[in-house]
PDB file of C-alpha atoms in Angstrom:
ATOM      1  CA  MET A   1       2.522 -18.078  -3.754  1.00 60.00           C
ATOM      2  CA  THR A   2      -1.066 -19.383  -4.660  1.00 74.00           C
ATOM      3  CA  ILE A   3      -4.030 -17.012  -5.592  1.00 84.00           C
ATOM      4  CA  GLU A   4      -6.051 -16.085  -2.809  1.00 90.00           C
ATOM      5  CA  THR A   5      -8.848 -13.853  -1.827  1.00 92.00           C
ATOM      6  CA  LEU A   6      -7.804 -10.608  -0.253  1.00 95.00           C
ATOM      7  CA  PRO A   7     -10.458  -9.446   2.253  1.00 95.00           C
ATOM      8  CA  GLN A   8      -8.275  -6.708   3.819  1.00 96.00           C
ATOM      9  CA  PHE A   9      -9.025  -4.644   0.997  1.00 98.00           C
ATOM     10  CA  ALA A  10     -12.225  -2.573  -0.491  1.00 98.00           C
ATOM     11  CA  LEU A  11     -12.430  -0.745  -3.699  1.00 98.00           C
ATOM     12  CA  LEU A  12     -13.774   2.833  -4.247  1.00 99.00           C
ATOM     13  CA  LYS A  13     -14.997   4.430  -7.672  1.00 98.00           C
ATOM     14  CA  ILE A  14     -14.445   7.975  -8.087  1.00 99.00           C
ATOM     15  CA  SER A  15     -15.999   9.199 -11.247  1.00 98.00           C
ATOM     16  CA  GLY A  16     -17.195  12.453 -12.766  1.00 98.00           C
ATOM     17  CA  ALA A  17     -16.088  15.321 -15.017  1.00 97.00           C
ATOM     18  CA  ASP A  18     -14.112  16.756 -12.069  1.00 98.00           C
ATOM     19  CA  ALA A  19     -12.658  13.385 -10.482  1.00 98.00           C
ATOM     20  CA  GLY A  20      -8.901  13.976 -11.588  1.00 97.00           C
ATOM     21  CA  SER A  21      -8.585  17.348 -10.293  1.00 97.00           C
ATOM     22  CA  PHE A  22     -10.617  16.454  -7.279  1.00 98.00           C
ATOM     23  CA  LEU A  23      -8.054  13.506  -6.508  1.00 98.00           C
ATOM     24  CA  GLN A  24      -5.178  15.714  -7.346  1.00 98.00           C
ATOM     25  CA  GLY A  25      -6.000  17.971  -4.464  1.00 98.00           C
ATOM     26  CA  GLN A  26      -6.211  15.212  -1.976  1.00 98.00           C
ATOM     27  CA  LEU A  27      -3.523  12.644  -2.655  1.00 99.00           C
ATOM     28  CA  THR A  28       0.381  12.788  -2.501  1.00 99.00           C
ATOM     29  CA  ASN A  29       0.944  11.465  -6.109  1.00 98.00           C
ATOM     30  CA  ASP A  30       0.271  13.229  -9.218  1.00 97.00           C
ATOM     31  CA  VAL A  31      -3.087  11.876 -10.335  1.00 97.00           C
ATOM     32  CA  PHE A  32      -2.604  13.444 -13.777  1.00 95.00           C
ATOM     33  CA  GLN A  33       0.535  11.038 -14.531  1.00 93.00           C
ATOM     34  CA  LEU A  34      -1.909   8.212 -14.721  1.00 93.00           C
ATOM     35  CA  GLY A  35      -2.991   7.044 -18.220  1.00 81.00           C
ATOM     36  CA  SER A  36      -6.438   5.914 -19.033  1.00 68.00           C
ATOM     37  CA  VAL A  37      -6.261   2.152 -19.741  1.00 66.00           C
ATOM     38  CA  MET A  38      -9.300   0.763 -21.751  1.00 59.00           C
ATOM     39  CA  ASP A  39     -10.664  -2.554 -21.701  1.00 54.00           C
ATOM     40  CA  SER A  40      -8.396  -5.011 -23.632  1.00 52.00           C
ATOM     41  CA  ILE A  41      -7.271  -8.528 -23.718  1.00 46.00           C
ATOM     42  CA  PRO A  42      -4.041  -8.577 -21.775  1.00 46.00           C
ATOM     43  CA  GLY A  43      -2.014 -10.271 -24.719  1.00 47.00           C
ATOM     44  CA  GLU A  44       0.513  -9.082 -27.012  1.00 46.00           C
ATOM     45  CA  GLU A  45      -1.152  -5.581 -27.772  1.00 48.00           C
ATOM     46  CA  ALA A  46      -1.818  -4.888 -24.358  1.00 47.00           C
ATOM     47  CA  ILE A  47       1.473  -5.377 -22.959  1.00 44.00           C
ATOM     48  CA  LYS A  48       2.922  -3.318 -25.948  1.00 46.00           C
ATOM     49  CA  ASP A  49       0.755  -0.503 -24.912  1.00 49.00           C
ATOM     50  CA  SER A  50       1.596  -0.885 -21.252  1.00 47.00           C
ATOM     51  CA  ALA A  51       5.314  -1.055 -22.030  1.00 45.00           C
ATOM     52  CA  SER A  52       5.067   1.982 -24.173  1.00 46.00           C
ATOM     53  CA  ARG A  53       3.859   4.436 -21.270  1.00 47.00           C
ATOM     54  CA  LYS A  54       6.584   6.364 -19.505  1.00 48.00           C
ATOM     55  CA  THR A  55       4.301   6.484 -16.318  1.00 60.00           C
ATOM     56  CA  PRO A  56       2.929   3.630 -14.498  1.00 69.00           C
ATOM     57  CA  GLY A  57      -0.546   2.144 -15.140  1.00 92.00           C
ATOM     58  CA  TRP A  58      -1.311   2.522 -11.265  1.00 96.00           C
ATOM     59  CA  GLN A  59       0.152   4.201  -8.339  1.00 97.00           C
ATOM     60  CA  LEU A  60       0.659   4.001  -4.721  1.00 98.00           C
ATOM     61  CA  SER A  61      -0.523   7.276  -3.026  1.00 99.00           C
ATOM     62  CA  ALA A  62      -1.236   8.367   0.395  1.00 99.00           C
ATOM     63  CA  TYR A  63      -4.292  10.483   1.622  1.00 99.00           C
ATOM     64  CA  CYS A  64      -3.369  12.662   4.431  1.00 99.00           C
ATOM     65  CA  ASN A  65      -4.967  15.099   7.086  1.00 98.00           C
ATOM     66  CA  PRO A  66      -3.954  18.700   7.080  1.00 98.00           C
ATOM     67  CA  LYS A  67      -1.137  17.931   9.571  1.00 97.00           C
ATOM     68  CA  GLY A  68       0.520  15.559   7.184  1.00 98.00           C
ATOM     69  CA  ARG A  69      -0.491  12.234   8.892  1.00 99.00           C
ATOM     70  CA  THR A  70      -1.575   9.560   6.529  1.00 99.00           C
ATOM     71  CA  LEU A  71      -5.118   8.674   6.959  1.00 99.00           C
ATOM     72  CA  ALA A  72      -5.092   5.864   4.218  1.00 99.00           C
ATOM     73  CA  LEU A  73      -2.808   4.302   1.478  1.00 99.00           C
ATOM     74  CA  PHE A  74      -4.537   3.810  -2.054  1.00 99.00           C
ATOM     75  CA  TYR A  75      -3.428   1.827  -4.933  1.00 99.00           C
ATOM     76  CA  LEU A  76      -5.005   4.040  -7.760  1.00 98.00           C
ATOM     77  CA  TRP A  77      -5.922   3.589 -11.294  1.00 97.00           C
ATOM     78  CA  LYS A  78      -7.783   5.035 -14.144  1.00 96.00           C
ATOM     79  CA  GLN A  79     -10.124   2.929 -16.284  1.00 92.00           C
ATOM     80  CA  GLY A  80     -11.657   4.940 -18.920  1.00 89.00           C
ATOM     81  CA  ASP A  81     -13.009   8.120 -17.346  1.00 92.00           C
ATOM     82  CA  ASP A  82     -13.273   6.399 -13.983  1.00 96.00           C
ATOM     83  CA  PHE A  83     -10.786   6.267 -10.961  1.00 98.00           C
ATOM     84  CA  PHE A  84     -10.476   3.267  -8.624  1.00 98.00           C
ATOM     85  CA  ALA A  85      -8.845   3.088  -5.046  1.00 99.00           C
ATOM     86  CA  LEU A  86      -8.249   0.219  -3.449  1.00 98.00           C
ATOM     87  CA  LEU A  87      -7.575   0.564   0.463  1.00 98.00           C
ATOM     88  CA  ASP A  88      -8.148  -1.093   3.705  1.00 98.00           C
ATOM     89  CA  ARG A  89     -11.633  -2.300   4.263  1.00 98.00           C
ATOM     90  CA  ASP A  90     -11.842  -0.862   7.753  1.00 97.00           C
ATOM     91  CA  LEU A  91     -11.176   2.712   6.453  1.00 98.00           C
ATOM     92  CA  VAL A  92     -13.290   2.551   3.241  1.00 98.00           C
ATOM     93  CA  LYS A  93     -16.471   3.930   5.035  1.00 98.00           C
ATOM     94  CA  PRO A  94     -14.721   6.644   6.929  1.00 98.00           C
ATOM     95  CA  ILE A  95     -12.464   7.750   4.055  1.00 99.00           C
ATOM     96  CA  SER A  96     -15.135   7.856   1.606  1.00 98.00           C
ATOM     97  CA  ASP A  97     -17.318   9.961   3.945  1.00 98.00           C
ATOM     98  CA  ARG A  98     -14.447  12.115   4.457  1.00 98.00           C
ATOM     99  CA  LEU A  99     -13.636  12.445   0.505  1.00 98.00           C
ATOM    100  CA  ARG A 100     -17.417  13.718  -0.039  1.00 98.00           C
ATOM    101  CA  MET A 101     -17.100  16.397   2.651  1.00 97.00           C
ATOM    102  CA  PHE A 102     -14.583  17.963   0.030  1.00 97.00           C
ATOM    103  CA  VAL A 103     -16.484  17.415  -3.137  1.00 97.00           C
ATOM    104  CA  LEU A 104     -18.529  20.597  -2.877  1.00 93.00           C
ATOM    105  CA  ARG A 105     -19.841  21.972  -6.154  1.00 92.00           C
ATOM    106  CA  SER A 106     -17.417  19.527  -8.104  1.00 95.00           C
ATOM    107  CA  GLN A 107     -18.824  17.032 -10.586  1.00 97.00           C
ATOM    108  CA  VAL A 108     -17.477  14.012  -8.625  1.00 98.00           C
ATOM    109  CA  THR A 109     -19.209  10.976  -7.499  1.00 98.00           C
ATOM    110  CA  ILE A 110     -17.745   8.753  -4.939  1.00 98.00           C
ATOM    111  CA  GLU A 111     -19.019   4.911  -4.577  1.00 98.00           C
ATOM    112  CA  MET A 112     -18.105   2.156  -2.358  1.00 98.00           C
ATOM    113  CA  LEU A 113     -18.291  -0.910  -4.291  1.00 97.00           C
ATOM    114  CA  SER A 114     -18.969  -3.557  -1.704  1.00 94.00           C
ATOM    115  CA  GLU A 115     -19.481  -6.381  -4.145  1.00 93.00           C
ATOM    116  CA  ALA A 116     -16.025  -6.099  -5.838  1.00 95.00           C
ATOM    117  CA  SER A 117     -14.128  -9.280  -5.924  1.00 93.00           C
ATOM    118  CA  ILE A 118     -10.210  -8.829  -4.998  1.00 95.00           C
ATOM    119  CA  CYS A 119      -7.552 -11.528  -5.164  1.00 92.00           C
ATOM    120  CA  GLY A 120      -3.661 -11.660  -5.544  1.00 92.00           C
ATOM    121  CA  GLY A 121      -0.839 -13.967  -5.838  1.00 88.00           C
ATOM    122  CA  ALA A 122       2.246 -14.706  -7.598  1.00 83.00           C
ATOM    123  CA  SER A 123       2.154 -13.595 -11.457  1.00 73.00           C
ATOM    124  CA  SER A 124       2.937 -17.012 -12.585  1.00 68.00           C
ATOM    125  CA  ASP A 125      -0.139 -18.460 -10.542  1.00 64.00           C
ATOM    126  CA  ALA A 126      -2.727 -15.679 -12.191  1.00 64.00           C
ATOM    127  CA  VAL A 127      -2.262 -17.248 -15.689  1.00 59.00           C
ATOM    128  CA  ALA A 128      -3.185 -21.069 -14.260  1.00 62.00           C
ATOM    129  CA  ASP A 129      -5.478 -20.174 -11.261  1.00 63.00           C
ATOM    130  CA  LEU A 130      -7.446 -17.312 -12.683  1.00 63.00           C
ATOM    131  CA  LYS A 131      -7.833 -18.558 -16.300  1.00 61.00           C
ATOM    132  CA  LEU A 132      -6.440 -15.286 -17.820  1.00 60.00           C
ATOM    133  CA  PRO A 133      -4.933 -15.155 -21.085  1.00 56.00           C
ATOM    134  CA  GLU A 134      -1.197 -15.358 -21.142  1.00 56.00           C
ATOM    135  CA  LEU A 135       0.360 -12.508 -19.673  1.00 57.00           C
ATOM    136  CA  ARG A 136       3.594 -12.611 -21.173  1.00 58.00           C
ATOM    137  CA  LEU A 137       5.059 -12.269 -17.822  1.00 56.00           C
ATOM    138  CA  ASN A 138       8.716 -11.174 -19.047  1.00 59.00           C
ATOM    139  CA  GLN A 139       7.140  -8.479 -20.830  1.00 69.00           C
ATOM    140  CA  VAL A 140       5.302  -6.632 -17.821  1.00 74.00           C
ATOM    141  CA  GLN A 141       6.878  -4.608 -14.871  1.00 83.00           C
ATOM    142  CA  HIS A 142       5.913  -3.312 -11.634  1.00 86.00           C
ATOM    143  CA  GLY A 143       3.261  -0.582 -12.010  1.00 88.00           C
ATOM    144  CA  ASP A 144       1.648  -2.000 -15.223  1.00 90.00           C
ATOM    145  CA  LEU A 145      -2.138  -2.043 -15.398  1.00 91.00           C
ATOM    146  CA  LEU A 146      -3.846  -4.336 -17.753  1.00 87.00           C
ATOM    147  CA  ILE A 147      -7.577  -4.727 -18.251  1.00 85.00           C
ATOM    148  CA  SER A 148      -9.492  -7.803 -19.404  1.00 80.00           C
ATOM    149  CA  ALA A 149     -13.291  -7.813 -19.411  1.00 81.00           C
ATOM    150  CA  GLY A 150     -13.695  -5.009 -16.809  1.00 86.00           C
ATOM    151  CA  VAL A 151     -11.315  -6.915 -14.588  1.00 88.00           C
ATOM    152  CA  SER A 152      -8.117  -4.889 -13.504  1.00 92.00           C
ATOM    153  CA  ILE A 153      -4.912  -6.526 -13.506  1.00 90.00           C
ATOM    154  CA  LEU A 154      -2.150  -4.485 -11.383  1.00 93.00           C
ATOM    155  CA  ILE A 155       1.429  -5.889 -11.746  1.00 92.00           C
ATOM    156  CA  VAL A 156       2.967  -5.459  -8.145  1.00 94.00           C
ATOM    157  CA  ASN A 157       6.547  -6.671  -8.499  1.00 92.00           C
ATOM    158  CA  ALA A 158       6.209 -10.181  -9.110  1.00 87.00           C
ATOM    159  CA  ARG A 159       2.806 -10.417  -7.967  1.00 92.00           C
ATOM    160  CA  VAL A 160      -0.467  -9.394  -9.533  1.00 91.00           C
ATOM    161  CA  LEU A 161      -3.667  -7.798  -7.804  1.00 93.00           C
ATOM    162  CA  VAL A 162      -6.767  -8.907  -9.672  1.00 91.00           C
ATOM    163  CA  VAL A 163      -9.773  -6.545  -9.054  1.00 95.00           C
ATOM    164  CA  ASP A 164     -13.349  -6.980 -10.560  1.00 94.00           C
ATOM    165  CA  PRO A 165     -15.621  -4.153  -9.574  1.00 94.00           C
ATOM    166  CA  GLN A 166     -18.603  -6.223 -10.684  1.00 90.00           C
ATOM    167  CA  GLY A 167     -17.811  -8.915  -7.958  1.00 85.00           C
ATOM    168  CA  HIS A 168     -17.523 -12.130 -10.150  1.00 78.00           C
ATOM    169  CA  GLU A 169     -15.697 -14.382  -7.674  1.00 69.00           C
ATOM    170  CA  PRO A 170     -12.869 -16.180  -9.569  1.00 65.00           C
ATOM    171  CA  ALA A 171     -12.349 -20.075  -8.809  1.00 60.00           C
ATOM    172  CA  ILE A 172      -9.089 -20.085  -6.842  1.00 59.00           C
ATOM    173  CA  SER A 173      -6.937 -22.714  -5.571  1.00 48.00           C
ATOM    174  CA  ASP A 174      -6.959 -21.508  -1.855  1.00 55.00           C
ATOM    175  CA  SER A 175      -9.635 -19.385  -0.456  1.00 57.00           C
ATOM    176  CA  ASN A 176      -8.455 -20.137   3.199  1.00 63.00           C
ATOM    177  CA  GLN A 177      -5.627 -17.977   3.189  1.00 65.00           C
ATOM    178  CA  LYS A 178      -7.441 -14.861   3.686  1.00 80.00           C
ATOM    179  CA  GLY A 179      -4.785 -12.695   2.309  1.00 90.00           C
ATOM    180  CA  THR A 180      -2.180 -13.774   4.714  1.00 93.00           C
ATOM    181  CA  ARG A 181       0.449 -14.948   1.999  1.00 94.00           C
ATOM    182  CA  TRP A 182      -0.070 -11.347   0.296  1.00 96.00           C
ATOM    183  CA  MET A 183       0.492  -9.725   3.652  1.00 97.00           C
ATOM    184  CA  SER A 184       3.578 -11.643   4.073  1.00 97.00           C
ATOM    185  CA  ALA A 185       4.931 -10.734   0.614  1.00 96.00           C
ATOM    186  CA  ASP A 186       4.324  -7.026   1.546  1.00 98.00           C
ATOM    187  CA  ILE A 187       6.327  -7.130   4.455  1.00 98.00           C
ATOM    188  CA  GLU A 188       9.204  -8.745   2.491  1.00 98.00           C
ATOM    189  CA  GLU A 189       8.894  -6.221  -0.342  1.00 98.00           C
ATOM    190  CA  GLY A 190       8.580  -3.479   2.188  1.00 98.00           C
ATOM    191  CA  ILE A 191       5.047  -2.161   1.042  1.00 98.00           C
ATOM    192  CA  PRO A 192       3.069  -0.736   4.246  1.00 98.00           C
ATOM    193  CA  HIS A 193      -0.605  -1.611   4.616  1.00 98.00           C
ATOM    194  CA  LEU A 194      -2.490   0.961   6.874  1.00 98.00           C
ATOM    195  CA  GLY A 195      -5.639  -0.085   8.773  1.00 98.00           C
ATOM    196  CA  ALA A 196      -7.777   1.667  11.483  1.00 97.00           C
ATOM    197  CA  GLY A 197      -5.304   1.011  14.160  1.00 97.00           C
ATOM    198  CA  THR A 198      -2.433   2.992  12.188  1.00 98.00           C
ATOM    199  CA  SER A 199      -4.314   5.626  10.391  1.00 98.00           C
ATOM    200  CA  GLU A 200      -2.954   9.150  11.239  1.00 98.00           C
ATOM    201  CA  LEU A 201       0.167   7.685  12.925  1.00 98.00           C
ATOM    202  CA  PHE A 202       2.830   8.437  10.275  1.00 99.00           C
ATOM    203  CA  ILE A 203       3.594  10.809   7.607  1.00 98.00           C
ATOM    204  CA  PRO A 204       4.050   9.605   4.237  1.00 98.00           C
ATOM    205  CA  GLN A 205       8.119   9.384   4.417  1.00 97.00           C
ATOM    206  CA  MET A 206       7.919   7.454   7.787  1.00 98.00           C
ATOM    207  CA  LEU A 207       6.186   4.755   5.565  1.00 98.00           C
ATOM    208  CA  ASN A 208       9.135   5.142   3.022  1.00 98.00           C
ATOM    209  CA  LEU A 209       6.285   6.270   0.420  1.00 98.00           C
ATOM    210  CA  ASP A 210       9.043   8.636  -1.228  1.00 96.00           C
ATOM    211  CA  LEU A 211      11.147   5.497  -1.663  1.00 96.00           C
ATOM    212  CA  LEU A 212       7.987   3.649  -3.230  1.00 96.00           C
ATOM    213  CA  ASN A 213       7.152   6.267  -5.784  1.00 95.00           C
ATOM    214  CA  GLY A 214       4.210   7.248  -3.770  1.00 97.00           C
ATOM    215  CA  ILE A 215       4.719  10.995  -3.354  1.00 98.00           C
ATOM    216  CA  SER A 216       5.173  13.558  -6.276  1.00 97.00           C
ATOM    217  CA  PHE A 217       7.296  16.634  -5.171  1.00 96.00           C
ATOM    218  CA  ASN A 218       6.734  18.501  -8.334  1.00 94.00           C
ATOM    219  CA  LYS A 219       2.524  18.510  -8.354  1.00 93.00           C
ATOM    220  CA  GLY A 220       0.346  21.378  -6.774  1.00 89.00           C
ATOM    221  CA  CYS A 221      -1.191  21.646  -3.545  1.00 95.00           C
ATOM    222  CA  TYR A 222      -2.977  18.897  -1.641  1.00 98.00           C
ATOM    223  CA  THR A 223      -3.963  18.133   1.744  1.00 97.00           C
ATOM    224  CA  GLY A 224      -1.021  18.018   3.988  1.00 97.00           C
ATOM    225  CA  GLN A 225       1.488  19.027   1.611  1.00 97.00           C
ATOM    226  CA  GLU A 226       3.101  21.729   3.568  1.00 96.00           C
ATOM    227  CA  ILE A 227       4.160  19.123   5.889  1.00 96.00           C
ATOM    228  CA  VAL A 228       5.048  16.379   3.277  1.00 97.00           C
ATOM    229  CA  ALA A 229       7.244  18.857   1.435  1.00 96.00           C
ATOM    230  CA  ARG A 230       8.724  20.517   4.392  1.00 95.00           C
ATOM    231  CA  MET A 231      10.023  16.960   5.736  1.00 93.00           C
ATOM    232  CA  HIS A 232      11.421  16.371   2.062  1.00 93.00           C
ATOM    233  CA  TYR A 233      13.243  19.593   1.577  1.00 92.00           C
ATOM    234  CA  LEU A 234      14.635  20.225   5.121  1.00 90.00           C
ATOM    235  CA  GLY A 235      15.569  16.815   5.506  1.00 82.00           C
ATOM    236  CA  ASN A 236      14.818  16.057   9.193  1.00 84.00           C
ATOM    237  CA  LEU A 237      13.082  13.094   8.889  1.00 92.00           C
ATOM    238  CA  LYS A 238      13.856  10.864  12.341  1.00 94.00           C
ATOM    239  CA  GLN A 239      11.655   7.872  11.636  1.00 96.00           C
ATOM    240  CA  ARG A 240      11.625   5.317   8.858  1.00 97.00           C
ATOM    241  CA  MET A 241       9.964   1.955   8.163  1.00 98.00           C
ATOM    242  CA  PHE A 242      12.016  -1.071   8.606  1.00 98.00           C
ATOM    243  CA  ARG A 243      11.539  -4.989   8.109  1.00 98.00           C
ATOM    244  CA  THR A 244      12.101  -6.667  11.283  1.00 98.00           C
ATOM    245  CA  THR A 245      11.682 -10.095  12.939  1.00 97.00           C
ATOM    246  CA  ILE A 246       9.751 -10.471  16.304  1.00 95.00           C
ATOM    247  CA  GLN A 247      11.986 -12.844  18.598  1.00 92.00           C
ATOM    248  CA  SER A 248      11.194 -14.427  22.061  1.00 86.00           C
ATOM    249  CA  ILE A 249      13.798 -13.958  24.731  1.00 80.00           C
ATOM    250  CA  ASN A 250      12.615 -16.028  27.427  1.00 71.00           C
ATOM    251  CA  GLU A 251      12.295 -19.860  27.749  1.00 62.00           C
ATOM    252  CA  PRO A 252       9.842 -21.612  27.181  1.00 59.00           C
ATOM    253  CA  LYS A 253       8.718 -19.305  24.367  1.00 63.00           C
ATOM    254  CA  THR A 254       5.103 -18.097  24.611  1.00 64.00           C
ATOM    255  CA  GLU A 255       3.185 -17.525  21.503  1.00 70.00           C
ATOM    256  CA  ILE A 256       1.800 -13.866  21.598  1.00 78.00           C
ATOM    257  CA  ILE A 257      -0.244 -12.389  18.826  1.00 85.00           C
ATOM    258  CA  TYR A 258       1.034  -8.573  18.030  1.00 92.00           C
ATOM    259  CA  GLN A 259      -1.171  -6.215  15.867  1.00 93.00           C
ATOM    260  CA  SER A 260      -0.387  -3.121  14.033  1.00 96.00           C
ATOM    261  CA  ALA A 261       0.118  -0.103  15.839  1.00 96.00           C
ATOM    262  CA  ASP A 262       1.763  -1.911  18.753  1.00 97.00           C
ATOM    263  CA  LYS A 263       4.558   0.170  20.262  1.00 97.00           C
ATOM    264  CA  VAL A 264       8.201  -0.568  20.176  1.00 98.00           C
ATOM    265  CA  PHE A 265      10.428   0.168  22.842  1.00 98.00           C
ATOM    266  CA  ALA A 266      14.286   0.673  23.242  1.00 97.00           C
ATOM    267  CA  ASP A 267      14.350  -0.845  26.984  1.00 94.00           C
ATOM    268  CA  PRO A 268      13.095  -3.782  28.461  1.00 92.00           C
ATOM    269  CA  GLU A 269      11.245  -1.880  31.122  1.00 93.00           C
ATOM    270  CA  LEU A 270       9.095  -0.603  28.103  1.00 94.00           C
ATOM    271  CA  SER A 271       9.493   2.987  29.339  1.00 95.00           C
ATOM    272  CA  LYS A 272      10.925   4.472  26.241  1.00 97.00           C
ATOM    273  CA  PRO A 273       8.774   4.155  23.149  1.00 98.00           C
ATOM    274  CA  VAL A 274      10.811   4.484  19.734  1.00 98.00           C
ATOM    275  CA  GLY A 275       8.113   3.342  17.225  1.00 98.00           C
ATOM    276  CA  HIS A 276       5.301   1.174  16.221  1.00 98.00           C
ATOM    277  CA  LEU A 277       4.504  -1.770  14.222  1.00 98.00           C
ATOM    278  CA  VAL A 278       2.864  -1.404  10.851  1.00 99.00           C
ATOM    279  CA  ASN A 279       2.009  -4.533   9.565  1.00 98.00           C
ATOM    280  CA  VAL A 280       2.664  -7.941  11.214  1.00 97.00           C
ATOM    281  CA  GLN A 281       2.417 -11.429   9.763  1.00 96.00           C
ATOM    282  CA  GLY A 282       3.778 -14.545  12.147  1.00 93.00           C
ATOM    283  CA  ASP A 283       7.182 -13.388  13.337  1.00 94.00           C
ATOM    284  CA  ARG A 284       7.843 -10.767  10.522  1.00 97.00           C
ATOM    285  CA  ALA A 285       6.772  -7.206  10.772  1.00 98.00           C
ATOM    286  CA  LEU A 286       7.168  -3.786   9.162  1.00 99.00           C
ATOM    287  CA  ALA A 287       7.865  -1.363  12.014  1.00 99.00           C
ATOM    288  CA  VAL A 288       8.322   2.521  11.786  1.00 98.00           C
ATOM    289  CA  LEU A 289      11.371   3.314  14.048  1.00 98.00           C
ATOM    290  CA  ARG A 290      13.464   6.271  15.136  1.00 97.00           C
ATOM    291  CA  LEU A 291      16.692   6.106  13.341  1.00 95.00           C
ATOM    292  CA  HIS A 292      18.892   6.332  15.973  1.00 95.00           C
ATOM    293  CA  SER A 293      17.424   3.362  17.718  1.00 96.00           C
ATOM    294  CA  ILE A 294      17.621   0.605  14.841  1.00 95.00           C
ATOM    295  CA  GLU A 295      21.257  -0.447  16.035  1.00 93.00           C
ATOM    296  CA  ASN A 296      20.338  -0.706  19.601  1.00 95.00           C
ATOM    297  CA  PRO A 297      18.052  -3.750  21.171  1.00 95.00           C
ATOM    298  CA  LEU A 298      14.442  -3.209  20.662  1.00 97.00           C
ATOM    299  CA  TYR A 299      11.640  -4.738  22.727  1.00 97.00           C
ATOM    300  CA  LEU A 300       7.841  -5.373  22.219  1.00 95.00           C
ATOM    301  CA  GLN A 301       6.876  -6.257  25.694  1.00 85.00           C
ATOM    302  CA  ALA A 302       8.804  -8.093  28.519  1.00 73.00           C
ATOM    303  CA  GLY A 303      10.363 -11.241  26.961  1.00 81.00           C
ATOM    304  CA  THR A 304       9.922 -10.191  23.196  1.00 92.00           C
ATOM    305  CA  SER A 305      12.624  -8.329  21.288  1.00 95.00           C
ATOM    306  CA  LEU A 306      12.505  -6.785  17.821  1.00 97.00           C
ATOM    307  CA  GLN A 307      15.297  -7.421  15.449  1.00 96.00           C
ATOM    308  CA  VAL A 308      15.958  -5.087  12.579  1.00 97.00           C
ATOM    309  CA  ASP A 309      16.855  -6.968   9.448  1.00 96.00           C
ATOM    310  CA  ILE A 310      20.392  -6.450   8.079  1.00 90.00           C
ATOM    311  CA  SER A 311      19.054  -6.033   4.607  1.00 92.00           C
ATOM    312  CA  GLN A 312      16.153  -4.061   3.461  1.00 94.00           C
ATOM    313  CA  PRO A 313      13.871  -4.425   0.311  1.00 94.00           C
ATOM    314  CA  TYR A 314      15.246  -1.187  -1.021  1.00 93.00           C
ATOM    315  CA  PRO A 315      18.124   1.167  -0.432  1.00 89.00           C
ATOM    316  CA  LEU A 316      18.260   2.937   2.962  1.00 82.00           C
ATOM    317  CA  GLU A 317      21.990   3.621   2.793  1.00 55.00           C
ATOM    318  CA  HIS A 318      21.286   7.531   2.554  1.00 53.00           C
ATOM    319  CA  ILE A 319      19.093   7.669   5.445  1.00 57.00           C
ATOM    320  CA  SER A 320      20.416   9.419   8.860  1.00 50.00           C
ATOM    321  CA  GLY A 321      18.592  11.080  11.668  1.00 49.00           C
ATOM    322  CA  GLY A 322      18.108  11.292  15.281  1.00 48.00           C
TER     323      GLY A 322
END
């Protein structure tokens, strides 16, 4: 998986004396668990510091509306006294505007860093392609954060997100992929990406955020918490996200481009909707589906079916619902 630019992402900077408490009241994860990582060369000392922390250097977190529907998903981390949030490029303007509405008298500044450079790929390629110091890949783990010369390096399973707020474009081996390999890896690892079409469609648990350590059920109040907590403690969740394959039924096969938010149906007549596509790359997709439907035939449109993978990227055995 070659390092590639990720144009689907954009970067927000949230700073000020009240930035932490402000974000704590907006997001599903516990912002106060984030440690502040100072600039350091990502060599042995940085790795030791990262490994000594009991909490991740970055978090996956949801920003919800009062009804508990997910407006956006953030990769969130702290550098010095500042917070950085990576989210969908189409959502960065409306989300930053919405966040500013709730700043009121708090000492918080929210900036869109439109010049930021964002790329990603396999950890092993990052060392060679980006000319980074040796990452000692056998010593880092998912959730770690390293900082080198102001550049943030987020460890995402066996991949890295490399974010330079100053916008210095690295020389990478393949700039033509435009994030497609990263999105494919997200699908295989069951990591959702929300865009304009899927914003406000799902509560966080439908996107498996609770299985991805993207929700804290021990923190204080935040927007949408009542709905999210009720779903957790009452256990009446009826939809979950699954890894799937799109298949053509008819011959000859017709190439159809599917998009996020396309509906999934339980019948070939397309009259019984049971879910939505979340992310699509080629014939692979993440889809939020009603639990009672996943063992039955599913359809996207006439002549096209959706097959739920037998194996999923993380345990779902305990999930049940109607």
